[in-house]
CSV table of C-alpha atoms in Angstrom, one decimal:
chain,number,residue,atom,x,y,z
A,129,MET,CA,1.3,20.8,-20.7
A,130,THR,CA,1.5,24.1,-18.8
A,131,LEU,CA,-1.4,26.5,-19.1
A,132,ALA,CA,-0.9,30.2,-19.3
A,133,LYS,CA,-3.2,32.9,-18.1
A,134,SER,CA,-4.4,33.4,-21.6
A,135,ASP,CA,-5.8,29.9,-21.6
A,136,PHE,CA,-8.1,30.8,-18.7
A,137,ALA,CA,-9.2,34.0,-20.5
A,138,ASN,CA,-10.0,31.8,-23.6
A,139,ALA,CA,-11.8,29.5,-21.2
A,140,GLN,CA,-14.0,32.3,-20.0
A,141,SER,CA,-15.0,33.2,-23.6
A,142,LEU,CA,-15.6,29.5,-24.2
A,143,ILE,CA,-18.0,29.4,-21.3
A,144,ALA,CA,-19.8,32.4,-22.7
A,145,ARG,CA,-20.2,30.5,-26.1
A,146,TRP,CA,-21.7,27.4,-24.5
A,147,ASP,CA,-25.4,27.1,-25.0
A,148,PHE,CA,-27.2,25.0,-22.5
A,149,SER,CA,-30.6,25.6,-24.0
A,150,GLN,CA,-31.8,24.0,-27.2
A,151,SER,CA,-28.4,22.7,-28.4
A,152,SER,CA,-27.6,20.8,-25.3
A,153,VAL,CA,-29.4,18.6,-22.7
A,154,ALA,CA,-28.1,18.5,-19.1
A,155,GLY,CA,-24.8,19.9,-20.2
A,156,ILE,CA,-24.3,17.4,-23.0
A,157,ASP,CA,-23.4,18.7,-26.4
A,158,THR,CA,-25.9,17.0,-28.7
A,159,ALA,CA,-23.7,17.4,-31.7
A,160,THR,CA,-20.7,15.6,-30.1
A,161,HIS,CA,-22.4,13.7,-27.3
A,162,SER,CA,-19.6,14.8,-25.0
A,163,ARG,CA,-20.0,16.0,-21.4
A,164,PRO,CA,-18.0,18.7,-19.6
A,165,PRO,CA,-16.3,17.6,-16.4
A,166,LYS,CA,-18.6,17.0,-13.5
A,167,ARG,CA,-16.3,18.3,-10.8
A,168,VAL,CA,-15.6,21.9,-10.0
A,169,PHE,CA,-12.2,21.7,-8.3
A,170,ARG,CA,-12.2,22.1,-4.5
A,171,GLY,CA,-10.5,25.2,-3.2
A,172,ARG,CA,-11.2,27.3,-6.3
A,173,SER,CA,-13.9,29.9,-6.8
A,174,ASP,CA,-16.9,29.1,-8.9
A,175,HIS,CA,-15.5,31.4,-11.6
A,176,GLN,CA,-12.1,29.7,-11.6
A,177,GLY,CA,-13.8,26.3,-11.4
A,178,LEU,CA,-15.9,26.9,-14.5
A,179,ALA,CA,-12.8,28.2,-16.3
A,180,ALA,CA,-10.9,25.1,-15.3
A,181,GLY,CA,-13.8,23.0,-16.6
A,182,ALA,CA,-13.8,24.9,-19.9
A,183,VAL,CA,-10.0,24.3,-20.3
A,184,ALA,CA,-10.5,20.6,-19.4
A,185,PHE,CA,-13.3,20.4,-22.0
A,186,GLN,CA,-11.1,21.9,-24.7
A,187,TYR,CA,-7.7,20.5,-23.8
A,188,GLY,CA,-8.5,17.3,-21.8
A,189,PRO,CA,-8.8,16.7,-18.0
A,190,GLY,CA,-5.2,15.7,-17.5
A,191,ALA,CA,-3.9,19.1,-18.6
A,192,ILE,CA,-6.1,21.1,-16.1
A,193,VAL,CA,-5.2,18.7,-13.2
A,194,ARG,CA,-1.5,19.1,-13.9
A,195,SER,CA,-1.9,22.9,-14.1
A,196,LEU,CA,-4.0,23.4,-11.0
A,197,PHE,CA,-2.4,20.7,-8.9
A,198,PRO,CA,1.2,20.2,-10.1
A,199,ASP,CA,2.2,18.4,-6.8
A,200,LEU,CA,-0.3,15.6,-7.1
A,201,GLY,CA,1.6,13.5,-9.7
A,202,ALA,CA,1.8,10.4,-7.5
A,203,ARG,CA,-1.9,10.5,-6.7
A,204,MET,CA,-2.8,11.0,-10.4
A,205,GLY,CA,-1.0,7.8,-11.5
A,206,ARG,CA,2.5,8.9,-12.2
A,207,TYR,CA,4.9,6.0,-11.7
A,208,LEU,CA,7.3,6.5,-8.9
A,209,PRO,CA,10.1,4.0,-9.3
A,210,GLN,CA,11.6,4.9,-5.9
A,211,ILE,CA,8.5,3.5,-4.2
A,212,ASP,CA,9.4,0.1,-5.7
A,213,GLY,CA,13.0,0.7,-4.4
A,214,LEU,CA,11.6,1.3,-0.9
A,215,ARG,CA,9.7,-2.0,-1.2
A,216,ALA,CA,13.0,-3.7,-2.0
A,217,VAL,CA,14.5,-2.2,1.2
A,218,ALA,CA,11.4,-3.4,3.2
A,219,VAL,CA,11.3,-6.9,2.0
A,220,SER,CA,15.1,-7.3,2.3
A,221,ALA,CA,14.9,-6.4,6.0
A,222,VAL,CA,12.2,-9.0,6.6
A,223,VAL,CA,14.0,-11.7,4.6
A,224,ILE,CA,17.4,-11.1,6.2
A,225,ASP,CA,15.8,-11.1,9.7
A,226,HIS,CA,14.0,-14.4,9.1
A,227,CYS,CA,16.8,-16.2,7.3
A,228,PHE,CA,19.9,-15.1,9.1
A,229,GLY,CA,18.5,-14.1,12.5
A,230,PRO,CA,20.2,-12.2,15.3
A,231,GLN,CA,23.7,-12.6,13.9
A,232,ILE,CA,22.9,-10.0,11.3
A,233,LEU,CA,19.6,-8.4,11.9
A,234,VAL,CA,17.1,-8.7,14.8
A,235,GLY,CA,14.6,-5.9,13.9
A,236,GLY,CA,13.7,-6.7,10.3
A,237,HIS,CA,10.1,-6.1,11.3
A,238,ILE,CA,10.7,-2.4,10.4
A,239,GLY,CA,10.2,-3.6,6.8
A,240,VAL,CA,6.6,-4.3,7.6
A,241,ASP,CA,6.1,-0.7,8.9
A,242,ILE,CA,7.6,0.6,5.6
A,243,PHE,CA,5.1,-1.6,3.7
A,244,PHE,CA,2.2,-0.3,5.8
A,245,VAL,CA,3.1,3.3,5.1
A,246,ILE,CA,3.5,2.7,1.4
A,247,SER,CA,0.2,0.8,1.2
A,248,GLY,CA,-1.7,3.5,3.1
A,249,PHE,CA,-0.2,6.3,1.0
A,250,LEU,CA,-0.9,4.7,-2.4
A,251,ILE,CA,-4.3,3.2,-1.8
A,252,THR,CA,-5.6,6.3,0.0
A,253,GLY,CA,-4.3,8.5,-2.8
A,254,LEU,CA,-6.3,6.4,-5.3
A,255,LEU,CA,-9.4,6.4,-3.2
A,256,VAL,CA,-9.3,10.2,-2.7
A,257,GLU,CA,-8.7,10.8,-6.4
A,258,GLU,CA,-11.8,8.8,-7.2
A,259,ILE,CA,-13.9,10.5,-4.5
A,260,ASP,CA,-12.8,13.9,-5.7
A,261,ARG,CA,-13.6,13.0,-9.3
A,262,ASP,CA,-16.8,11.1,-8.9
A,263,GLY,CA,-18.1,12.1,-5.5
A,264,ARG,CA,-17.5,8.6,-4.0
A,265,ALA,CA,-15.3,5.6,-4.4
A,266,SER,CA,-16.8,2.5,-5.9
A,267,LEU,CA,-16.6,-0.2,-3.2
A,268,ARG,CA,-17.3,-2.9,-5.7
A,269,ASP,CA,-14.3,-1.9,-7.8
A,270,PHE,CA,-12.0,-1.4,-4.8
A,271,TYR,CA,-12.7,-4.8,-3.3
A,272,ALA,CA,-12.4,-6.5,-6.7
A,273,ARG,CA,-9.1,-4.8,-7.3
A,274,ARG,CA,-7.9,-5.7,-3.8
A,275,PHE,CA,-8.9,-9.3,-4.3
A,276,LEU,CA,-7.1,-9.6,-7.6
A,277,ARG,CA,-4.0,-7.9,-6.3
A,278,ILE,CA,-3.7,-10.0,-3.1
A,279,MET,CA,-5.4,-13.3,-3.3
A,280,PRO,CA,-4.0,-15.0,-6.4
A,281,ALA,CA,-0.4,-15.1,-5.2
A,282,LEU,CA,-1.5,-15.9,-1.6
A,283,LEU,CA,-3.6,-18.8,-3.0
A,284,GLY,CA,-0.6,-20.0,-5.0
A,285,VAL,CA,1.6,-20.0,-1.9
A,286,SER,CA,-1.1,-21.7,0.2
A,287,LEU,CA,-1.5,-24.5,-2.4
A,288,PHE,CA,2.3,-25.0,-2.2
A,289,VAL,CA,2.1,-25.1,1.6
A,290,VAL,CA,-0.8,-27.6,1.6
A,291,THR,CA,1.1,-29.9,-0.8
A,292,ALA,CA,4.3,-29.7,1.3
A,293,LEU,CA,2.3,-30.4,4.5
A,294,LEU,CA,0.6,-33.5,3.0
A,295,ALA,CA,3.9,-34.8,1.7
A,296,GLY,CA,5.6,-34.0,5.0
A,297,SER,CA,3.0,-35.6,7.1
A,298,LEU,CA,3.9,-38.9,5.6
A,299,VAL,CA,7.5,-38.7,6.9
A,300,ALA,CA,7.4,-36.4,9.9
A,301,ARG,CA,5.1,-37.5,12.7
A,302,ARG,CA,5.9,-34.4,14.8
A,303,LEU,CA,4.2,-32.3,12.1
A,304,ASP,CA,0.8,-31.0,13.3
A,305,LEU,CA,-1.0,-31.4,10.0
A,306,TRP,CA,-4.5,-30.2,11.1
A,307,GLY,CA,-3.1,-27.3,13.0
A,308,GLU,CA,-1.0,-26.2,9.9
A,309,LEU,CA,-4.1,-26.6,7.7
A,310,ARG,CA,-6.0,-24.4,10.1
A,311,ASN,CA,-3.3,-21.8,9.8
A,312,VAL,CA,-3.7,-21.8,6.0
A,313,LEU,CA,-7.4,-21.0,6.6
A,314,TYR,CA,-6.4,-18.2,9.0
A,315,ALA,CA,-4.2,-16.8,6.3
A,316,LEU,CA,-6.7,-17.0,3.5
A,317,GLY,CA,-9.5,-15.6,5.7
A,318,SER,CA,-7.3,-12.6,6.8
A,319,LEU,CA,-7.4,-13.7,10.4
A,320,MET,CA,-3.8,-14.7,11.0
A,321,ASN,CA,-3.0,-11.6,13.0
A,322,TRP,CA,-5.7,-12.2,15.6
A,323,ALA,CA,-5.0,-15.9,15.6
A,324,ARG,CA,-1.5,-15.1,16.7
A,325,ALA,CA,-2.4,-12.2,18.9
A,326,LEU,CA,-4.9,-14.3,20.9
A,327,GLY,CA,-2.7,-17.3,21.1
A,328,TRP,CA,-4.7,-19.6,18.9
A,329,THR,CA,-1.6,-20.4,16.9
A,330,GLY,CA,2.0,-19.7,16.5
A,331,GLY,CA,1.5,-19.1,12.8
A,332,GLY,CA,3.3,-22.1,11.2
A,333,PHE,CA,4.2,-22.0,7.6
A,334,LEU,CA,2.1,-18.9,6.9
A,335,GLY,CA,2.6,-17.0,10.1
A,336,HIS,CA,4.0,-14.1,8.2
A,337,ALA,CA,0.6,-13.5,6.6
A,338,TRP,CA,-0.4,-11.6,9.8
A,339,SER,CA,0.6,-8.4,8.1
A,340,LEU,CA,-1.7,-9.0,5.1
A,341,SER,CA,-4.5,-9.7,7.6
A,342,VAL,CA,-3.9,-6.3,9.3
A,343,GLU,CA,-4.1,-4.6,5.9
A,344,GLU,CA,-7.2,-6.4,4.8
A,345,GLN,CA,-9.0,-5.6,8.0
A,346,PHE,CA,-8.0,-2.0,7.7
A,347,TYR,CA,-9.2,-1.8,4.1
A,348,LEU,CA,-12.5,-3.5,4.9
A,349,VAL,CA,-13.4,-0.3,6.9
A,350,TRP,CA,-11.3,2.5,5.4
A,351,PRO,CA,-13.0,3.0,2.0
A,352,LEU,CA,-16.4,3.1,3.8
A,353,LEU,CA,-15.1,5.9,6.2
A,354,LEU,CA,-13.6,7.8,3.3
A,355,ASN,CA,-16.9,7.7,1.3
A,356,ALA,CA,-18.8,8.9,4.3
A,357,THR,CA,-16.5,11.7,5.4
A,358,ALA,CA,-14.0,12.7,2.8
A,359,VAL,CA,-16.3,15.1,0.9
A,360,ARG,CA,-17.2,16.9,4.1
A,361,LEU,CA,-13.7,17.6,5.4
A,362,ASP,CA,-10.7,19.5,4.0
A,363,HIS,CA,-8.1,16.9,3.1
A,364,ARG,CA,-5.4,18.4,5.3
A,365,ARG,CA,-7.7,18.6,8.3
A,366,TYR,CA,-8.6,15.0,7.6
A,367,ALA,CA,-4.9,14.2,7.7
A,368,MET,CA,-4.6,15.8,11.1
A,369,VAL,CA,-7.6,13.8,12.3
A,370,LEU,CA,-5.8,10.6,11.3
A,371,ILE,CA,-2.7,11.6,13.1
A,372,GLY,CA,-4.8,12.1,16.2
A,373,VAL,CA,-6.3,8.7,15.8
A,374,MET,CA,-2.8,7.2,15.5
A,375,LEU,CA,-1.7,8.9,18.7
A,376,ALA,CA,-4.9,7.6,20.5
A,377,LEU,CA,-4.1,4.1,19.3
A,378,ALA,CA,-0.5,4.5,20.5
A,379,ALA,CA,-1.8,5.5,23.9
A,380,TRP,CA,-4.1,2.4,23.8
A,381,ARG,CA,-1.1,0.2,23.0
A,382,GLY,CA,0.8,1.7,25.9
A,383,PHE,CA,-2.1,1.0,28.2
A,384,LEU,CA,-2.2,-2.6,27.0
A,385,ALA,CA,1.5,-3.0,27.5
A,386,TRP,CA,1.4,-1.4,31.0
A,387,ASN,CA,-1.4,-3.9,32.0
A,388,GLY,CA,0.7,-6.9,30.9
A,389,ALA,CA,-0.5,-7.6,27.3
A,390,SER,CA,1.7,-10.2,25.6
A,391,PRO,CA,4.2,-9.2,22.9
A,392,GLU,CA,2.1,-11.3,20.5
A,393,ARG,CA,-1.0,-9.2,21.3
A,394,LEU,CA,0.9,-5.9,20.8
A,395,TYR,CA,2.7,-7.0,17.7
A,396,ASN,CA,-0.2,-8.6,15.8
A,397,GLY,CA,-3.3,-6.7,16.7
A,398,THR,CA,-4.9,-4.5,14.1
A,399,ASP,CA,-5.6,-1.9,16.8
A,400,THR,CA,-2.0,-1.9,17.9
A,401,ARG,CA,-0.3,-1.9,14.4
A,402,ALA,CA,-2.3,0.6,12.4
A,403,ASP,CA,0.2,3.4,12.9
A,404,GLY,CA,1.9,3.0,9.5
A,405,LEU,CA,-1.4,2.6,7.5
A,406,LEU,CA,-2.8,5.7,9.2
A,407,LEU,CA,0.4,7.8,8.6
A,408,GLY,CA,0.5,6.7,5.0
A,409,ALA,CA,-3.1,7.7,4.5
A,410,ALA,CA,-2.4,11.0,6.2
A,411,LEU,CA,0.5,11.6,3.9
A,412,ALA,CA,-1.7,11.0,0.9
A,413,LEU,CA,-4.4,13.4,2.2
A,414,SER,CA,-2.0,16.1,3.1
A,415,GLY,CA,-1.1,16.7,-0.5
A,416,VAL,CA,2.5,17.5,0.4
A,417,ARG,CA,4.9,16.3,-2.3
A,418,ARG,CA,7.9,18.7,-1.6
A,419,LEU,CA,9.1,18.6,1.9
A,420,PRO,CA,10.2,21.7,3.8
A,421,ALA,CA,14.0,22.3,3.6
A,422,ILE,CA,14.5,21.4,7.2
A,423,LEU,CA,12.9,17.9,6.8
A,424,LEU,CA,14.8,17.3,3.6
A,425,LYS,CA,18.2,18.2,5.0
A,426,ALA,CA,17.5,16.0,8.1
A,427,TRP,CA,17.0,12.9,5.9
A,428,PRO,CA,19.7,11.0,7.9
A,429,VAL,CA,17.4,11.1,11.0
A,430,PRO,CA,14.7,8.6,9.8
A,431,VAL,CA,17.4,6.4,8.2
A,432,PHE,CA,19.4,6.4,11.4
A,433,VAL,CA,16.3,5.5,13.5
A,434,LEU,CA,15.3,2.6,11.3
A,435,ILE,CA,18.8,1.2,11.1
A,436,VAL,CA,19.2,1.4,14.9
A,437,VAL,CA,15.9,-0.3,15.5
A,438,ALA,CA,16.6,-2.9,12.9
A,439,ALA,CA,20.0,-3.7,14.4
A,440,SER,CA,19.0,-3.8,18.1
A,441,THR,CA,15.3,-4.3,18.7
A,442,PRO,CA,13.5,-7.6,18.2
A,443,TRP,CA,9.8,-7.7,17.6
A,444,SER,CA,9.0,-8.6,21.2
A,445,ALA,CA,11.0,-5.8,22.8
A,446,PRO,CA,8.9,-3.9,25.5
A,447,PHE,CA,10.2,-0.6,24.1
A,448,LEU,CA,8.0,-1.1,21.0
A,449,GLY,CA,4.8,-1.2,23.1
A,450,TYR,CA,5.7,2.1,24.8
A,451,GLY,CA,6.0,4.3,21.7
A,452,GLY,CA,8.5,2.3,19.7
A,453,PHE,CA,6.1,1.2,17.1
A,454,THR,CA,5.0,4.8,16.7
A,455,LEU,CA,8.6,6.0,16.4
A,456,VAL,CA,9.3,3.4,13.7
A,457,ALA,CA,6.1,4.3,11.8
A,458,LEU,CA,6.9,8.0,11.9
A,459,SER,CA,10.4,7.3,10.6
A,460,ALA,CA,9.0,5.1,7.9
A,461,ALA,CA,6.5,7.8,6.9
A,462,TRP,CA,9.3,10.4,6.8
A,463,LEU,CA,11.3,8.0,4.6
A,464,VAL,CA,8.4,7.5,2.2
A,465,ALA,CA,7.8,11.3,2.0
A,466,LEU,CA,11.5,11.8,1.2
A,467,ALA,CA,11.3,9.2,-1.6
A,468,VAL,CA,8.2,10.9,-3.1
A,469,ASP,CA,9.9,14.3,-2.8
A,470,ASP,CA,12.7,12.8,-4.9
A,471,ARG,CA,15.5,15.1,-3.8
A,472,ALA,CA,17.2,13.1,-1.0
A,473,PRO,CA,20.6,11.6,-1.9
A,474,PHE,CA,19.5,8.0,-1.3
A,475,VAL,CA,16.7,8.2,-3.8
A,476,ALA,CA,19.0,7.6,-6.7
A,477,TRP,CA,19.9,4.2,-5.2
A,478,LEU,CA,16.2,3.3,-4.8
A,479,LYS,CA,15.9,3.7,-8.6
A,480,SER,CA,18.7,1.3,-9.4
A,481,PRO,CA,17.9,-1.7,-11.5
A,482,VAL,CA,18.5,-4.2,-8.7
A,483,ALA,CA,16.3,-2.3,-6.3
A,484,LEU,CA,13.5,-2.0,-8.9
A,485,TRP,CA,13.7,-5.7,-9.8
A,486,ILE,CA,13.4,-6.8,-6.2
A,487,GLY,CA,10.8,-4.1,-5.4
A,488,LYS,CA,8.4,-5.2,-8.2
A,489,ARG,CA,8.6,-8.8,-6.8
A,490,SER,CA,8.5,-7.8,-3.2
A,491,TYR,CA,5.0,-9.1,-2.5
A,492,SER,CA,5.8,-12.5,-3.9
A,493,LEU,CA,9.2,-12.6,-2.2
A,494,TYR,CA,7.5,-11.8,1.1
A,495,LEU,CA,5.0,-14.6,0.6
A,496,TRP,CA,7.5,-17.3,-0.5
A,497,HIS,CA,10.6,-16.9,1.6
A,498,PHE,CA,9.0,-18.0,4.9
A,499,PRO,CA,7.4,-21.3,3.8
A,500,ILE,CA,10.6,-22.3,2.1
A,501,LEU,CA,12.5,-21.5,5.3
A,502,MET,CA,10.1,-23.5,7.3
A,503,ILE,CA,10.6,-26.6,5.1
A,504,PHE,CA,14.3,-26.6,5.9
A,505,SER,CA,13.5,-26.0,9.6
A,506,PHE,CA,11.0,-28.9,9.8
A,507,ALA,CA,13.5,-31.2,8.0
A,508,GLY,CA,16.2,-30.3,10.5
A,509,LEU,CA,18.4,-28.9,7.7
A,510,ARG,CA,18.9,-25.3,8.9
A,511,SER,CA,22.4,-24.1,8.3
A,512,ARG,CA,24.1,-21.0,6.8
A,513,LEU,CA,24.2,-22.9,3.5
A,514,THR,CA,20.5,-23.7,3.5
A,515,ASP,CA,19.7,-20.1,4.6
A,516,VAL,CA,21.5,-18.9,1.5
A,517,VAL,CA,19.7,-21.6,-0.6
A,518,THR,CA,16.4,-20.3,0.9
A,519,VAL,CA,17.2,-16.7,-0.3
A,520,VAL,CA,18.1,-17.9,-3.8
A,521,ALA,CA,15.1,-20.3,-4.0
A,522,SER,CA,12.8,-17.5,-2.7
A,523,LEU,CA,14.0,-15.1,-5.4
A,524,LEU,CA,13.4,-17.7,-8.1
A,525,ALA,CA,9.9,-18.5,-6.7
A,526,ALA,CA,9.1,-14.8,-6.4
A,527,HIS,CA,10.1,-14.2,-10.0
A,528,LEU,CA,7.9,-17.1,-11.2
A,529,SER,CA,5.0,-16.0,-9.1
A,530,TYR,CA,5.3,-12.4,-10.3
A,531,ARG,CA,5.4,-13.5,-14.0
A,532,LEU,CA,2.9,-16.4,-13.9
A,533,ILE,CA,0.4,-15.2,-11.2
A,534,GLU,CA,0.7,-11.5,-10.3
A,535,GLN,CA,1.0,-10.0,-13.8
A,536,PRO,CA,-1.7,-12.1,-15.4
A,537,PHE,CA,-4.2,-11.2,-12.7
A,538,LEU,CA,-3.2,-7.5,-12.8
A,539,ARG,CA,-4.1,-7.6,-16.5
A,540,LEU,CA,-7.3,-9.4,-15.6
A,541,LYS,CA,-8.0,-6.6,-13.2
A,542,GLY,CA,-7.6,-4.1,-16.0
A,543,ARG,CA,-10.1,-6.0,-18.1
A,544,PHE,CA,-12.7,-5.9,-15.3
A,545,LEU,CA,-12.2,-2.1,-15.1
A,546,ASP,CA,-12.7,-1.8,-18.8
A,547,LEU,CA,-15.9,-4.0,-18.7
A,548,TRP,CA,-17.3,-2.0,-15.8
A,549,GLY,CA,-16.6,1.3,-17.6
A,550,LYS,CA,-14.2,2.7,-15.1
A,551,ARG,CA,-11.6,3.7,-17.6
A,552,PRO,CA,-11.1,3.9,-21.4
A,553,ARG,CA,-9.7,0.9,-23.0
A,554,GLY,CA,-6.0,0.9,-23.4
A,555,GLU,CA,-5.4,3.0,-20.3
A,556,ARG,CA,-3.0,1.3,-17.9
A,557,ARG,CA,-2.5,2.0,-14.3
A,558,VAL,CA,1.1,2.2,-13.2
A,559,PRO,CA,2.5,-0.7,-11.1
A,560,ASN,CA,3.0,1.1,-7.8
A,561,SER,CA,-0.3,2.9,-7.9
A,562,THR,CA,-2.3,-0.2,-7.8
A,563,PRO,CA,-4.1,-1.2,-4.6
């Protein structure tokens, strides 16, 4: 719905007719028991804000938000299929790297950076939306949503790994059962990244859970900081602050590399891998949904950078510690911005049925492929054939996990929101806007 100037004129007369004396209490119409919107939109004058509130009261809040902020569709819950397409690209890079190795792809770790940017962008957008609407984000709701999104599928994979370990320990003496069980605890406790960074473990069957640990540690702090500071800073200035923090962390990472930090420390530490999450958050705060023409026309640049790094740069390359991770994260953020803009030529492919199918199952596919691969490795059966079997088995396991674990718990998350009064019954969040 698009609102004309006459709607705002009507809104002004509507304000004049509101009676906040005997017929209403604290702004609540005692006849209808309805309340006008609490928020006067930031960046508008009081007069315009009241008119906006009047139109929202008469036509519904969705109409006024779309009218005043037409570029915030992604933040307000509009489904962006191309984001699922990007998830498909990201998880494909990781799986190909792990399963087929240096013969095809040595730098599939770029997929993790794409995941980080997407995560920072979507989750920060939802948090900022809630803060702008209610004055603060509910930490209880956020952490409950996060738990129901991440943990059920991770618990399912962990149970599979424990079962495989117990069975394997009966026939494979070289298997370090207690060490692998400890790795399961690292993964479930969101400590796998530091366990790898500090040399406590090589990761084992769930070593790839390091990236989930980075995200969970970041989101343990990020909502608290947003609640404390977002209402005091202009969003775009806040985005610039985050970019400054990212550059400071890049300098810190370079300092560590110069002083001999191990590749494991540089690759797995939360402080050395927050680039993508911070850039995704900055992208959400910036409010930019249509890129300048020069950035749009230069879309081959980030694609080229990511392809070159994926084809030539393993995760342990010294180059990554000296600005390489930042370059990859910036390219990934540019790619996400291009996808959200929706005008780049490659976006049509991101919306293809195959890309969307893989993208919706990308989390489960990421979780399942590595344990299945490790089973073949420990059994001494690695070959090109078993690598192909790993991919096929991982796709099947991901589909079952998505249907039997992820989707039921996402519906359960919706019921919790209904019970806690965070949204009207029947309203459904779109898949790629869910933290």
